Coordinates of C-alpha atoms and ligand atoms in Angstrom, one line a residue:
M490 CA 67.6 104.8 112.4
I491 CA 69.3 108.2 113.2
K492 CA 70.1 108.7 116.8
C493 CA 71.3 111.7 118.9
V494 CA 74.6 110.8 120.6
K495 CA 73.7 112.9 123.7
C496 CA 69.9 112.5 124.5
N497 CA 69.2 109.4 122.4
A498 CA 66.3 111.1 120.4
K499 CA 65.6 109.0 117.3
Y500 CA 64.9 110.1 113.8
D501 CA 63.9 108.3 110.6
D502 CA 66.7 107.3 108.2
N503 CA 65.3 109.5 105.5
E504 CA 64.9 112.7 107.5
V505 CA 67.4 115.4 106.3
I506 CA 68.7 116.5 109.7
Y507 CA 72.2 117.5 110.9
N508 CA 71.6 118.2 114.6
C509 CA 69.2 116.9 117.2
K510 CA 66.0 118.8 117.4
E511 CA 65.7 118.1 121.1
C512 CA 69.2 119.1 122.4
G513 CA 71.2 120.3 119.4
S514 CA 73.9 117.7 119.7
V515 CA 75.3 115.6 116.8
L516 CA 73.7 112.5 115.3
E517 CA 74.8 109.1 114.4
I518 CA 73.4 106.2 112.4
F519 CA 72.5 103.2 114.5
V520 CA 73.9 99.9 113.1
D521 CA 73.6 96.6 115.0
I522 CA 74.8 93.4 113.3
D523 CA 75.7 90.1 114.9
K524 CA 78.1 87.5 113.5
S525 CA 75.2 85.0 113.6
E526 CA 73.5 87.0 110.8
V527 CA 76.7 88.0 109.0
P528 CA 79.6 85.6 109.6
K529 CA 83.0 87.3 109.0
E530 CA 83.8 84.9 106.1
T531 CA 81.1 86.8 104.2
F532 CA 83.6 89.5 103.4
D533 CA 86.5 87.3 102.2
C534 CA 85.8 86.8 98.5
R535 CA 84.5 90.3 97.6
K536 CA 86.1 93.0 95.6
D537 CA 88.5 95.1 97.7
T538 CA 86.5 98.3 98.2
L539 CA 84.6 99.6 101.3
W540 CA 81.4 98.1 99.8
K541 CA 82.9 94.7 100.8
Y542 CA 81.3 95.5 104.1
K543 CA 77.9 96.6 102.6
E544 CA 75.9 94.9 105.4
F545 CA 77.2 97.6 107.7
M546 CA 76.5 100.4 105.3
P547 CA 73.0 101.8 106.0
V548 CA 72.0 102.9 102.4
D549 CA 70.1 101.4 99.5
E550 CA 72.4 98.9 97.8
T551 CA 70.8 99.5 94.4
K552 CA 71.8 103.2 94.5
I553 CA 75.5 102.9 95.2
I554 CA 77.7 105.7 93.8
S555 CA 81.3 104.4 93.9
L556 CA 84.8 105.0 92.5
D557 CA 86.1 101.8 94.1
E558 CA 87.3 103.7 97.2
G559 CA 88.7 101.8 100.1
G560 CA 90.9 98.7 100.0
T561 CA 93.9 101.0 100.5
P562 CA 97.5 99.8 101.1
F563 CA 98.4 98.6 104.6
C564 CA 102.2 98.9 104.7
K565 CA 104.4 97.5 107.4
C566 CA 107.0 100.1 108.2
N567 CA 110.0 98.3 109.6
K568 CA 112.6 101.2 109.5
I569 CA 110.6 103.7 111.5
G570 CA 109.0 100.9 113.5
E571 CA 112.4 99.4 114.6
E572 CA 113.8 102.9 115.3
L573 CA 110.9 103.5 117.7
G574 CA 110.7 100.0 119.1
V575 CA 107.1 99.4 117.9
D576 CA 105.4 97.1 115.4
L577 CA 104.3 99.8 112.9
Y578 CA 101.7 99.6 110.1
V579 CA 100.7 102.6 108.0
K580 CA 97.3 102.7 106.3
V581 CA 97.8 104.8 103.2
E582 CA 94.6 106.7 102.5
G583 CA 96.2 108.8 99.8
S584 CA 95.6 105.8 97.5
N585 CA 91.9 106.5 97.4
P586 CA 90.4 107.7 94.1
T587 CA 90.8 111.5 94.8
G588 CA 93.8 111.0 97.1
S589 CA 92.3 111.1 100.6
F590 CA 90.2 109.1 103.1
K591 CA 87.3 111.5 102.4
D592 CA 86.3 109.3 99.4
R593 CA 85.0 106.7 101.7
G594 CA 82.6 109.1 103.4
M595 CA 81.6 110.7 100.1
S596 CA 80.7 107.4 98.5
V597 CA 78.2 106.6 101.2
G598 CA 77.2 110.3 101.6
I599 CA 76.5 110.8 97.8
T600 CA 74.7 107.4 97.7
K601 CA 72.4 108.7 100.4
A602 CA 72.0 112.0 98.5
S603 CA 70.9 110.0 95.5
E604 CA 68.6 107.9 97.6
L605 CA 67.0 111.1 98.9
G606 CA 66.7 112.6 95.4
V607 CA 68.4 115.9 96.2
D608 CA 69.8 117.9 93.2
T609 CA 72.5 120.0 95.0
V610 CA 75.2 119.0 97.4
G611 CA 77.7 121.2 99.2
C612 CA 80.4 121.5 101.8
A613 CA 82.9 123.8 103.4
S614 CA 86.4 122.4 103.3
T615 CA 90.1 122.8 104.1
G616 CA 90.5 121.1 100.7
N617 CA 90.1 117.3 100.6
T618 CA 86.4 117.2 101.4
S619 CA 85.8 119.6 98.5
A620 CA 88.0 117.6 96.1
S621 CA 86.2 114.4 97.0
L622 CA 82.7 115.9 96.9
A623 CA 83.3 117.5 93.5
A624 CA 84.3 114.1 92.0
Y625 CA 81.5 112.1 93.5
A626 CA 78.9 114.7 92.7
A627 CA 80.1 114.7 89.1
R628 CA 79.7 110.9 89.1
A629 CA 76.2 111.2 90.5
G630 CA 75.3 114.1 88.2
L631 CA 74.5 116.5 91.0
R632 CA 75.2 120.2 91.3
C633 CA 78.1 120.9 93.8
V634 CA 78.8 124.0 95.8
V635 CA 82.0 124.3 97.9
L636 CA 83.3 127.0 100.2
L637 CA 87.0 127.2 100.8
P638 CA 89.0 129.4 103.3
S639 CA 90.7 132.0 101.1
G640 CA 94.4 131.4 100.4
K641 CA 94.6 128.4 102.8
V642 CA 93.8 125.5 100.5
A643 CA 96.7 123.4 99.1
L644 CA 97.0 123.6 95.3
G645 CA 96.2 120.0 94.3
K646 CA 92.9 120.1 96.2
L647 CA 91.8 123.4 94.7
A648 CA 92.6 122.0 91.2
Q649 CA 90.5 118.9 91.9
A650 CA 87.5 120.8 93.2
M651 CA 87.6 123.2 90.2
F652 CA 88.3 120.6 87.5
H653 CA 85.5 118.2 88.6
G654 CA 83.1 121.1 88.0
A655 CA 82.1 122.3 91.5
E656 CA 81.0 125.9 92.0
V657 CA 83.9 127.1 94.1
F658 CA 83.7 130.0 96.5
S659 CA 86.7 131.5 98.2
V660 CA 85.6 132.7 101.6
N661 CA 87.1 135.6 103.5
G662 CA 87.5 133.7 106.7
N663 CA 88.7 130.4 108.1
F664 CA 87.2 126.9 107.7
D665 CA 85.0 127.2 110.8
E666 CA 83.4 130.4 109.4
A667 CA 82.9 128.8 105.9
L668 CA 81.3 125.8 107.6
E669 CA 78.9 128.0 109.5
T670 CA 77.9 129.8 106.3
V671 CA 77.3 126.7 104.2
T672 CA 75.4 125.0 107.1
A673 CA 73.0 128.0 107.2
L674 CA 72.4 127.5 103.5
A675 CA 71.7 123.8 104.1
L676 CA 69.3 124.5 107.0
E677 CA 67.3 126.7 104.5
K678 CA 67.3 123.5 102.3
H679 CA 69.1 125.0 99.4
L680 CA 71.6 122.1 99.4
Y681 CA 72.3 118.8 101.0
L682 CA 75.3 119.2 103.3
L683 CA 78.1 116.7 103.0
N684 CA 80.5 117.8 105.7
S685 CA 81.0 115.2 108.4
I686 CA 78.2 116.7 110.5
N687 CA 76.2 114.6 108.1
P688 CA 76.2 111.2 109.9
Y689 CA 76.2 109.2 106.6
R690 CA 79.7 110.5 105.9
L691 CA 81.1 108.7 108.9
E692 CA 79.4 105.5 107.9
G693 CA 81.8 105.3 104.9
Q694 CA 84.8 106.4 106.9
K695 CA 84.3 103.7 109.5
S696 CA 85.4 101.2 106.9
I697 CA 89.0 102.2 107.7
G698 CA 88.5 100.5 111.0
F699 CA 87.0 97.4 109.3
E700 CA 89.9 97.1 107.0
I701 CA 92.5 97.4 109.7
I702 CA 90.8 94.6 111.7
H703 CA 90.4 92.4 108.6
E704 CA 93.9 93.0 107.5
L705 CA 95.4 92.0 110.9
G706 CA 93.6 88.7 110.7
W707 CA 90.5 89.6 112.8
E708 CA 92.6 91.2 115.6
S709 CA 92.7 94.7 116.9
P710 CA 96.0 96.6 117.0
D711 CA 97.0 98.0 120.4
R712 CA 96.7 101.5 119.1
I713 CA 95.4 103.6 116.2
I714 CA 97.0 107.0 115.7
L715 CA 95.6 109.6 113.4
P716 CA 95.5 113.4 112.7
V717 CA 92.4 115.2 114.0
G718 CA 90.8 118.3 112.5
N719 CA 87.1 118.4 112.4
A720 CA 87.2 115.1 114.4
G721 CA 85.0 113.1 112.1
N722 CA 87.5 110.4 111.2
I723 CA 88.6 109.4 114.6
S724 CA 84.9 109.1 115.6
A725 CA 84.1 107.1 112.5
I726 CA 87.0 104.6 112.9
W727 CA 86.0 104.0 116.5
K728 CA 82.4 103.5 115.5
G729 CA 83.4 100.9 112.9
I730 CA 85.7 99.0 115.3
T731 CA 83.0 99.1 118.0
E732 CA 80.5 97.6 115.5
F733 CA 82.9 94.8 114.7
H734 CA 83.4 94.2 118.4
N735 CA 79.7 94.2 119.1
A736 CA 79.2 91.8 116.2
G737 CA 81.6 89.4 117.9
Y738 CA 84.4 89.5 115.3
I739 CA 87.0 90.7 117.8
D740 CA 87.5 90.7 121.5
E741 CA 90.0 93.5 122.0
L742 CA 89.8 97.2 121.2
P743 CA 92.5 99.7 120.2
M744 CA 93.5 102.8 122.1
M745 CA 92.3 105.7 119.9
T746 CA 95.0 108.3 119.7
G747 CA 94.3 111.7 118.1
I748 CA 97.0 114.1 117.1
Q749 CA 96.5 117.8 116.5
A750 CA 98.7 120.6 115.3
E751 CA 99.9 122.8 118.1
G752 CA 98.1 125.9 116.6
A753 CA 94.8 124.1 116.2
S754 CA 94.3 121.8 119.2
P755 CA 90.9 122.2 120.8
I756 CA 90.5 118.4 121.2
T757 CA 93.9 117.9 122.9
N758 CA 93.2 120.9 125.1
A759 CA 89.9 119.2 126.3
F760 CA 91.7 115.9 126.8
R761 CA 94.4 117.5 128.9
K762 CA 91.7 118.9 131.2
N763 CA 89.9 115.5 131.2
T764 CA 86.7 117.1 130.1
M765 CA 84.1 116.6 127.4
D766 CA 83.8 120.4 127.0
M767 CA 85.7 121.5 123.9
V768 CA 86.6 125.2 123.8
P769 CA 87.0 126.4 120.2
V770 CA 90.4 127.8 119.2
E771 CA 89.8 131.3 117.8
N772 CA 92.5 131.7 115.1
P773 CA 93.8 128.2 114.2
E774 CA 97.1 128.2 112.4
T775 CA 99.3 125.4 111.1
V776 CA 101.4 124.4 108.0
A777 CA 99.0 121.4 107.8
T778 CA 96.2 123.4 106.3
A779 CA 94.0 120.3 106.1
I780 CA 93.6 120.3 109.9
R781 CA 93.6 124.1 110.4
I782 CA 90.3 123.9 112.3
G783 CA 89.3 125.6 115.5
A784 CA 85.8 124.3 116.3
P785 CA 85.6 120.6 115.4
V786 CA 81.9 119.6 114.9
S787 CA 82.4 116.0 116.0
S788 CA 84.2 116.9 119.3
I789 CA 81.8 114.9 121.5
K790 CA 82.2 111.8 119.4
A791 CA 85.9 112.1 119.2
L792 CA 86.4 112.7 122.9
R793 CA 84.2 109.8 123.7
A794 CA 86.3 107.6 121.4
I795 CA 89.4 108.7 123.2
Y796 CA 88.1 108.3 126.7
D797 CA 86.2 105.1 126.1
S798 CA 89.2 103.4 124.4
N799 CA 91.6 104.5 127.1
G800 CA 93.3 106.4 124.3
Y801 CA 95.3 109.6 124.2
S802 CA 95.6 113.0 122.5
D803 CA 98.6 115.2 122.0
T804 CA 99.9 118.0 119.8
V805 CA 102.8 118.3 117.5
T806 CA 104.6 121.4 116.1
D807 CA 104.7 122.3 112.4
E808 CA 108.4 121.4 112.5
E809 CA 107.7 118.0 113.9
I810 CA 105.0 117.5 111.2
L811 CA 107.4 118.4 108.4
D812 CA 110.2 116.2 109.8
A813 CA 107.9 113.2 110.0
Q814 CA 106.5 113.9 106.5
K815 CA 110.1 113.7 105.2
E816 CA 111.0 110.6 107.2
L817 CA 108.1 108.7 105.8
A818 CA 109.0 109.7 102.3
R819 CA 112.7 109.1 102.6
Y820 CA 112.8 105.9 104.7
E821 CA 109.6 104.2 103.7
G822 CA 108.8 105.6 100.3
I823 CA 105.3 106.8 101.4
G824 CA 104.4 110.3 100.2
V825 CA 101.8 112.1 102.3
E826 CA 100.6 115.6 102.8
P827 CA 101.6 117.4 106.0
A828 CA 98.4 116.8 108.0
S829 CA 98.8 113.0 107.5
A830 CA 102.3 113.1 108.9
A831 CA 100.9 114.4 112.2
S832 CA 100.2 110.7 113.0
I833 CA 103.8 109.7 112.6
A834 CA 105.1 112.9 114.4
G835 CA 102.6 112.1 117.2
L836 CA 103.9 108.5 117.5
K837 CA 107.5 109.7 117.8
K838 CA 106.5 112.1 120.5
L839 CA 104.5 109.6 122.5
V840 CA 107.3 107.0 122.3
E841 CA 109.7 109.6 123.7
E842 CA 107.3 110.5 126.5
G843 CA 106.7 106.8 127.3
V844 CA 103.0 107.0 126.6
V845 CA 103.4 104.4 123.8
E846 CA 105.1 101.3 125.2
K847 CA 107.8 99.3 123.5
G848 CA 106.5 96.5 121.3
E849 CA 103.0 97.9 120.8
K850 CA 101.3 97.0 117.6
I851 CA 100.4 100.4 116.1
V852 CA 98.5 101.6 113.0
C853 CA 99.1 105.1 111.9
I854 CA 96.5 106.5 109.4
V855 CA 98.1 108.7 106.8
T856 CA 95.1 110.5 105.4
G857 CA 96.1 112.3 102.2
H858 CA 98.6 112.1 99.3
L859 CA 101.8 114.0 99.0
L860 CA 100.7 115.6 95.7
K861 CA 97.8 117.3 97.4
D862 CA 100.2 120.0 98.6
P863 CA 103.1 120.2 96.1
N864 CA 104.2 123.7 97.3
T865 CA 105.0 122.5 100.8
A866 CA 106.9 119.5 99.4
I867 CA 108.9 121.7 97.0
N868 CA 109.7 124.3 99.6
A869 CA 111.1 121.5 101.9
C870 CA 113.7 120.5 99.3
T871 CA 116.8 122.0 97.6
K872 CA 116.3 123.0 94.0
P873 CA 117.3 120.6 91.2
I874 CA 120.8 121.3 89.8
E875 CA 120.8 122.8 86.3
I876 CA 123.3 121.3 83.8
D877 CA 123.7 121.1 80.1
A878 CA 122.5 117.9 78.4
D879 CA 126.0 116.5 78.4
I880 CA 127.6 113.5 80.1
E881 CA 130.7 115.4 81.2
A882 CA 128.7 118.1 82.8
L883 CA 126.6 115.5 84.6
K884 CA 129.7 113.6 85.8
K885 CA 131.3 116.7 87.0
V886 CA 128.5 117.4 89.4
L887 CA 127.6 113.8 90.3
L888 CA 131.0 112.3 90.8
N889 CA 132.5 115.2 92.7
K890 CA 130.0 114.9 95.4
Ligands
AN7_957 C1 94.6 115.0 105.0 O1 88.7 118.5 103.8 O2 88.3 118.9 107.2 O3 89.4 115.0 111.9 O4 87.5 120.0 104.9 O5 92.2 116.5 104.8 O6 88.0 113.9 110.2 O7 88.4 116.3 110.1 C2 90.0 117.7 106.1 C3 90.5 117.0 107.2 C4 93.2 114.8 108.4 C5 91.2 115.6 109.6 N1 94.0 114.6 107.3 O8 90.2 114.7 109.6 C6 88.3 119.0 104.8 C7 88.8 118.5 106.1 C8 93.6 115.2 106.1 C9 92.5 116.0 106.0 C10 92.0 115.5 108.3 C11 91.7 116.1 107.1 P1 88.9 115.0 110.5

């Protein structure tokens, strides 16, 4: 069943609908499972993908389109953790098939598209959604249309969307405007929209929450910190964890902590005013182009997740993002794109401010791979030193240092 998050209006699972017909709000899929029906041992001996939790995935099991997404690394990060005085784990979503967490949502979203029998799918994207959709549409044999904000999509993501055969449009405008355009096309039924306004997307992404709980031995961390752009992922993870809680697998819940870039922070602005009313940011700007979003469609769900979990939201500067990206790469060997590093930058800031307490068990979600944005990585480094292919020349530079 599809349900409106605001007025509780209900819709059939197979209705193609993106907003409530009664009140215009966003929708979610109602899933209610109890441990008496599905004991947690059910998940133990299955292949390590998100479909391990298929009982919680509201799609036709015989139609699954998958690239074995999910089951991503869960790395203990002792160096950064000890420096900050917390017990730190990093969930490495860059290890998904196309290099970001979006693959989880696309696997379920494209499975639903196949179930519905649509022939064309589409999205607007700051990059990762389009890369993922292009790959999963290819696998399902569907036509794929993507709209990207001109000049603001990192190179790796653009390469992926193009190479997997999507029809790529470069829009004169930002992500929010591109999304408005493609949504209008979807409402005229020319394509099936697979942005996170489509509630099936979040059903896949909630598996990040499942995996964290499972990995920690059926316990909740104290806090989950992640970057927030369109605000789908924080909503999805909270939904997943709430479902595991309702099923009776866990007793505690984590504080959901959403980090935004200073130049694109409508969710944090609302949190600071302690309101549910998100005011869009007109000209969002940040080096973390993935989260360069001014009007997040899932703001209601995200703010609920933050308030209901006694969580928090804060901003970080571009400089703090790039510093954290480098620290993660240099101290822990984990290469992430700038947006992902907002979680680590946010953790550092919240420790300094005393919001995060010493000894907390914290999971930071790093959402996309370093190679997504090679230009930003290269610009942050000094150039390689040119030498002749000669041991003396090499020694001269290397040993004189
Ligand atoms: C690496 O690809 O919105 O808060 O169009 O690529 O769920 O939007 C990407 C978002 C964080 C924010 N980290 O997640 C898109 C897009 C990375 C991202 C986010 C994105 P949401």
